[in-house]
Coordinates of C-alpha atoms (C1' of nucleotides) in Angstrom, one line a residue:
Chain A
X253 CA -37.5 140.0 3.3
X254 CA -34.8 142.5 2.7
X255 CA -31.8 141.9 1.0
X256 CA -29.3 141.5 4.2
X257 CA -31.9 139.0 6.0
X258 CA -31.8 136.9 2.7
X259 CA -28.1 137.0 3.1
X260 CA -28.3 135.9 6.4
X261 CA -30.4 133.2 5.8
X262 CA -28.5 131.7 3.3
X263 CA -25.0 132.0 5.0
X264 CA -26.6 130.9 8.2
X265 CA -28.3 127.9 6.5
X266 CA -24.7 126.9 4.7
X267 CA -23.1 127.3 8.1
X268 CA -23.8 123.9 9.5
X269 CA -22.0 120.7 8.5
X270 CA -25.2 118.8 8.7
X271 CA -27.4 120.9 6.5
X272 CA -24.5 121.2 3.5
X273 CA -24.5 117.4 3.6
X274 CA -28.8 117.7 2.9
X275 CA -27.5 119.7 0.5
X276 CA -25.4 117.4 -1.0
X277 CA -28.1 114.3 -0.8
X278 CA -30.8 116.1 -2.2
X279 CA -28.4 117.4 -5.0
X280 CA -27.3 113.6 -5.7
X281 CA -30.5 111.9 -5.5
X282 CA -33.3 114.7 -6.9
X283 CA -36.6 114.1 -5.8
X284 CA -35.9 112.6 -2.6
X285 CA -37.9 112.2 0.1
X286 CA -37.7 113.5 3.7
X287 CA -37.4 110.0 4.5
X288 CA -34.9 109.4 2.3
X289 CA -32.5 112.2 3.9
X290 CA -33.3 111.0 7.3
X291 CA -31.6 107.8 6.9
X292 CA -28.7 109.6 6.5
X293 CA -28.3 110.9 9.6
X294 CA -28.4 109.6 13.6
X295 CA -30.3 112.3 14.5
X296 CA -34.1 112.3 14.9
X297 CA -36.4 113.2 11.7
X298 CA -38.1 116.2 13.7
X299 CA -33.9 117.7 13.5
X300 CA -33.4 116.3 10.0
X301 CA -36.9 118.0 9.0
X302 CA -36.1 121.3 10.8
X303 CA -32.4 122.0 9.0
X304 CA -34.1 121.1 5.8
X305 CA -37.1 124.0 6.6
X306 CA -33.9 126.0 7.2
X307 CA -32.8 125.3 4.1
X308 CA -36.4 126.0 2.0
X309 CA -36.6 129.2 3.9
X310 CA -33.2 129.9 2.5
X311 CA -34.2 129.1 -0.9
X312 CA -31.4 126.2 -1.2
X313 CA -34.5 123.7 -1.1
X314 CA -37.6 123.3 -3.2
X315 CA -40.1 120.6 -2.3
X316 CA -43.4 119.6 -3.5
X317 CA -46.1 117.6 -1.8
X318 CA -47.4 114.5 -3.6
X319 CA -49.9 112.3 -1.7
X320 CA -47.8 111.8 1.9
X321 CA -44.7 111.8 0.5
X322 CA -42.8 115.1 0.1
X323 CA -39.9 115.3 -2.6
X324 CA -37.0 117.3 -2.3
X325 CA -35.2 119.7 -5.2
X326 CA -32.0 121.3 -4.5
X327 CA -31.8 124.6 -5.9
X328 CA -28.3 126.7 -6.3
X329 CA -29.9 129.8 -8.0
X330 CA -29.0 131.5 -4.0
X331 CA -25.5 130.4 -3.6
X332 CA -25.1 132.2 -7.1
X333 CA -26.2 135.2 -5.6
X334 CA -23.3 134.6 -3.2
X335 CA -21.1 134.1 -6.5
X336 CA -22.4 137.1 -8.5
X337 CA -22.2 139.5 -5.6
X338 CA -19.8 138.6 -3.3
X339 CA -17.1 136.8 -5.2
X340 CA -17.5 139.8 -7.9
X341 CA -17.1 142.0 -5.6
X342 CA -14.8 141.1 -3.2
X343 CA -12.7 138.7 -6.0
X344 CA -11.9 141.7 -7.8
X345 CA -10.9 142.8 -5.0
X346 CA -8.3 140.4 -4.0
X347 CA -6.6 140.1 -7.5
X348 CA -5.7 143.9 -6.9
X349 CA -5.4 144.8 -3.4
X350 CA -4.6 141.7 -1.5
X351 CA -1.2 142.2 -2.2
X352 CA -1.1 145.4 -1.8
X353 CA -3.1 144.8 1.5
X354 CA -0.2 142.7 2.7
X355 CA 2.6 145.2 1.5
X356 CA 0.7 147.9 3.2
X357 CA 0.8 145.4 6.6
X358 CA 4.5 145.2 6.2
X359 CA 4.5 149.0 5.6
X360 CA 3.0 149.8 9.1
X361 CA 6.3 148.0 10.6
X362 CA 8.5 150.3 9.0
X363 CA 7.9 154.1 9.7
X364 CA 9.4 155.8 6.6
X365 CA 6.5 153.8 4.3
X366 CA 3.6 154.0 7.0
X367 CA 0.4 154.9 5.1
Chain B
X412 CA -9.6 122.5 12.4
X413 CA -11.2 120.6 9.7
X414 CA -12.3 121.5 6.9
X415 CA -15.7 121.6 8.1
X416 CA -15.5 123.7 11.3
X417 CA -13.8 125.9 8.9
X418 CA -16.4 126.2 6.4
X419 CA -18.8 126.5 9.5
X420 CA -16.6 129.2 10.9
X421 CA -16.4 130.9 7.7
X422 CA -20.5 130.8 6.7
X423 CA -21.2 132.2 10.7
X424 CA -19.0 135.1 10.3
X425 CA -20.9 136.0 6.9
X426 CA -24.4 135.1 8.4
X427 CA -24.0 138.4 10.4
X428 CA -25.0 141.7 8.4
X429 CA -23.0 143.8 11.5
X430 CA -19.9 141.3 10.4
X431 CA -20.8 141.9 7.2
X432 CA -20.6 145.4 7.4
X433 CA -17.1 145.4 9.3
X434 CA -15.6 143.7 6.3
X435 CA -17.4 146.6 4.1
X436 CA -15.6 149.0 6.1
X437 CA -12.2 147.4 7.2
X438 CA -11.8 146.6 3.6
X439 CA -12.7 150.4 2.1
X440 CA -10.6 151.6 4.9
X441 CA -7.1 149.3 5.3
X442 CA -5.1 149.3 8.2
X443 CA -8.0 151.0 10.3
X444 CA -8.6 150.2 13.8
X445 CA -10.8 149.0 16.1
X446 CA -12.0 152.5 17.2
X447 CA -12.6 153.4 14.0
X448 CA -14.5 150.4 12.9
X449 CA -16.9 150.9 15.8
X450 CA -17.5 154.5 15.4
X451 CA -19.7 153.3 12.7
X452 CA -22.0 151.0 15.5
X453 CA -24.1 151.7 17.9
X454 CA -23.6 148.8 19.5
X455 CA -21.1 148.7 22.1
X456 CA -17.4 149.0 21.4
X457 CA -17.1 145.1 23.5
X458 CA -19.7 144.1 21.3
X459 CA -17.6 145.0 17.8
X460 CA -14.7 143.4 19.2
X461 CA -16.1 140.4 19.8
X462 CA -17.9 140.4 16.1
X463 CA -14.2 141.3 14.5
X464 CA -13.0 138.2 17.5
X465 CA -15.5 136.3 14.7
X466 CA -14.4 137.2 12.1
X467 CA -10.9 137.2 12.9
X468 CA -11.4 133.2 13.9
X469 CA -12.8 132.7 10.5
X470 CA -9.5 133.9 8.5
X471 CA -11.8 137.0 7.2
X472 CA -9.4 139.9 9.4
X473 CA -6.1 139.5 10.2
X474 CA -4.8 142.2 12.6
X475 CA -1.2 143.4 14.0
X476 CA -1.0 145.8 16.8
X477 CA 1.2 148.4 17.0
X478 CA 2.1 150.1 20.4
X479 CA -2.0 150.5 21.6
X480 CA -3.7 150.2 18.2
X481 CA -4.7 146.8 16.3
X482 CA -4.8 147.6 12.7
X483 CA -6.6 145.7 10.9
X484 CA -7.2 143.8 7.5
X485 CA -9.4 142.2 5.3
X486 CA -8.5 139.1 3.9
X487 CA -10.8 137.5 0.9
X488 CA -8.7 134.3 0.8
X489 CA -11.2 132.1 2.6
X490 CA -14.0 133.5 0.9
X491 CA -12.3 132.5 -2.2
X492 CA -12.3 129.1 -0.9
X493 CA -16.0 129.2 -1.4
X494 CA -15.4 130.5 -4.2
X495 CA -13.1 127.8 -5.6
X496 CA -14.8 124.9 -3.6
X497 CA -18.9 125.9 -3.2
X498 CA -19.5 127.5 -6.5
X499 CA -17.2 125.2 -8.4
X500 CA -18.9 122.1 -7.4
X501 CA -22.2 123.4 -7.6
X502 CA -22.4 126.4 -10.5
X503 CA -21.2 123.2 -12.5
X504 CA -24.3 121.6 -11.3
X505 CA -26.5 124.5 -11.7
X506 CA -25.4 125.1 -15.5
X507 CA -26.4 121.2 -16.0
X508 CA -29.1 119.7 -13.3
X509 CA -31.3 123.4 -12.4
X510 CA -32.9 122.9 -15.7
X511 CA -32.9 118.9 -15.7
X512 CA -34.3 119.2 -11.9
X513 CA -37.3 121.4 -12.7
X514 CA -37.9 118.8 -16.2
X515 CA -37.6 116.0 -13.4
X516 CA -39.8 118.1 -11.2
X517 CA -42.4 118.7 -13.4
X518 CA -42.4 114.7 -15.0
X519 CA -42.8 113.6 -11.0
X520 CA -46.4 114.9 -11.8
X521 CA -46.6 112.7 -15.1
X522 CA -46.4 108.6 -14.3
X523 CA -45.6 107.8 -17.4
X524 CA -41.7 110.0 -16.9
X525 CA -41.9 109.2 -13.4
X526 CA -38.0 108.6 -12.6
Chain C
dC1089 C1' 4.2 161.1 37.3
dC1090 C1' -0.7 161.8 35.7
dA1091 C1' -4.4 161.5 32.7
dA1092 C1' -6.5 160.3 28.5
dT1093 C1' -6.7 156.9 25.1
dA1094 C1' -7.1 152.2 22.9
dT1095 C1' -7.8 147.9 23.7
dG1096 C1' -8.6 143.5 26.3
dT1097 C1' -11.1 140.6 29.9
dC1098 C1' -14.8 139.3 33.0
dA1099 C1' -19.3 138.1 34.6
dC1100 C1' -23.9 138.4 33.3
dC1101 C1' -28.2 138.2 30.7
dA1102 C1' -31.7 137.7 26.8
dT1103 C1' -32.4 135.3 22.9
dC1104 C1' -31.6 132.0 19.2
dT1105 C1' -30.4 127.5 17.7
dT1106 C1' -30.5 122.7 17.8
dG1107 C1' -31.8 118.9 19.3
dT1108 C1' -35.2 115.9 21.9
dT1109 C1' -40.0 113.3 22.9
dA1110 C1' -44.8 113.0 22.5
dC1111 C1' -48.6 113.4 19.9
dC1112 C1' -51.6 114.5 15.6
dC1113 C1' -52.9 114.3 10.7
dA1114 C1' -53.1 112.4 6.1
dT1115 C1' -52.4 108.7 2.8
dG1116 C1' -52.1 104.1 0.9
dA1117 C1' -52.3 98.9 1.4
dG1118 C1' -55.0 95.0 3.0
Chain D
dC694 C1' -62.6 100.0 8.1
dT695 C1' -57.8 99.1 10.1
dC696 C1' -53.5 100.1 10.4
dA697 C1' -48.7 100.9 9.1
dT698 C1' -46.3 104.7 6.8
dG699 C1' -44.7 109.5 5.8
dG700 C1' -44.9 113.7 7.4
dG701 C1' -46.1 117.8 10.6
dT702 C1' -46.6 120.3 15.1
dA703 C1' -46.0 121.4 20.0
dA704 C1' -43.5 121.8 24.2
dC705 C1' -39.3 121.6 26.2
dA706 C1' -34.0 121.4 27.5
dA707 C1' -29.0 122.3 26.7
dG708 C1' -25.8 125.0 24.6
dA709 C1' -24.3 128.7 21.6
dT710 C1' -24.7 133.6 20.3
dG711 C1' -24.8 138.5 20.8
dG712 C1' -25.3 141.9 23.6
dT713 C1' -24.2 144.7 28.0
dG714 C1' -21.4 147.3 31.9
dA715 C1' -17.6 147.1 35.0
dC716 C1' -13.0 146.7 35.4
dA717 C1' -7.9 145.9 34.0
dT718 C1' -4.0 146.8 31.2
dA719 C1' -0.9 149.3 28.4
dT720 C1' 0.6 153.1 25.6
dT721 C1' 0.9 158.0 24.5
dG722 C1' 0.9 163.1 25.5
dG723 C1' 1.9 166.9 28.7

DNA sequence: CCAATATGTCACCATCTTGTTACCCATGAG
DNA sequence: CTCATGGGTAACAAGATGGTGACATATTGG
């Protein structure tokens, strides 16, 4: 999996209310069950089970099989991707040409300063 | 909007390495239009517009037209709301509970640490 | 005015996503 | 064994998404 599908995987995977609040669960009760989650939500345990395989394929979730019962790990190591790469990036970004960005916006309205 | 159709507008957008891209570009090349941006797609010019539509709905492009041309402009600020909100909350967590989950992970194997 | 340019809108289509119900498999308690 | 429990799979329906071409609008240049 290249770079820019594991990106998309993990934005597409944070970009649903439901599957940030598994998130949140799992995060505040480690170990959980799928079970456990489901009684969370009104929706049916085949959805619940589905947005958190969306989840393990986006690496947010760990789980491990014991007997029947599956437990649940949340695991931030991808959203920290997000953090070193995006935030660095684009955050350095901000503190300097924001601004600017929005200077250069007012700029374009007045003809003697046009870029 | 709440604050969860934004985050889920927000995530979308960035689950979109096209979108993705556009940011890339609008933000190396400030005050560029819509022309421009698609002259580096070869998907159809209707197609960018709609993708920049996106992104514009999720706070990431802000644009101003001027006679024919929409300029347009990156904006970080809701991606620092990740920033401030996502990896807040969580790289707290992961500095703490990563290591404690994988201890908790490994003792569900041993009864006699069971939690 | 006339034509080229830059963008916006419309209707349509293929595919993906998200949920559902029904059914199957494995495990643990009795 | 018997059976409830926890989990997994399959097939399907509704809606969202992402793309398209055709057409409309508005501005600029000559």
């Amino acid at each position: 999996m290249s770079e820019e599908d594991r990106t998309d995987a993990l934005f597409h995977a944070l970009a649903h209310s439901g599957r940030r609040r598994i998130l949140d669960l799992v995060k505040a009760m480690p170990g959980c069950s799928v079970g456990d989650v489901c009684k969370y939500f009104d929706t049916s345990r085949i959805a619940v089970m589905k947005n958190i395989g969306v989840l393990e394929a986006a690496g947010l979730l760990i789980s491990e099989k014991t007997g029947r019962v599956r437990s649940l790990h949340f695991n931030g190591a991808p959203i920290q991707l997000i953090y070193d790469r995006w935030t660095t990036e684009y955050s350095s970004y901000w503190g300097t040409q924001v601004t600017d960005l929005k200077f250069k916006a007012e700029a374009k309205k007045r003809p003697e300063t046009d870029a």
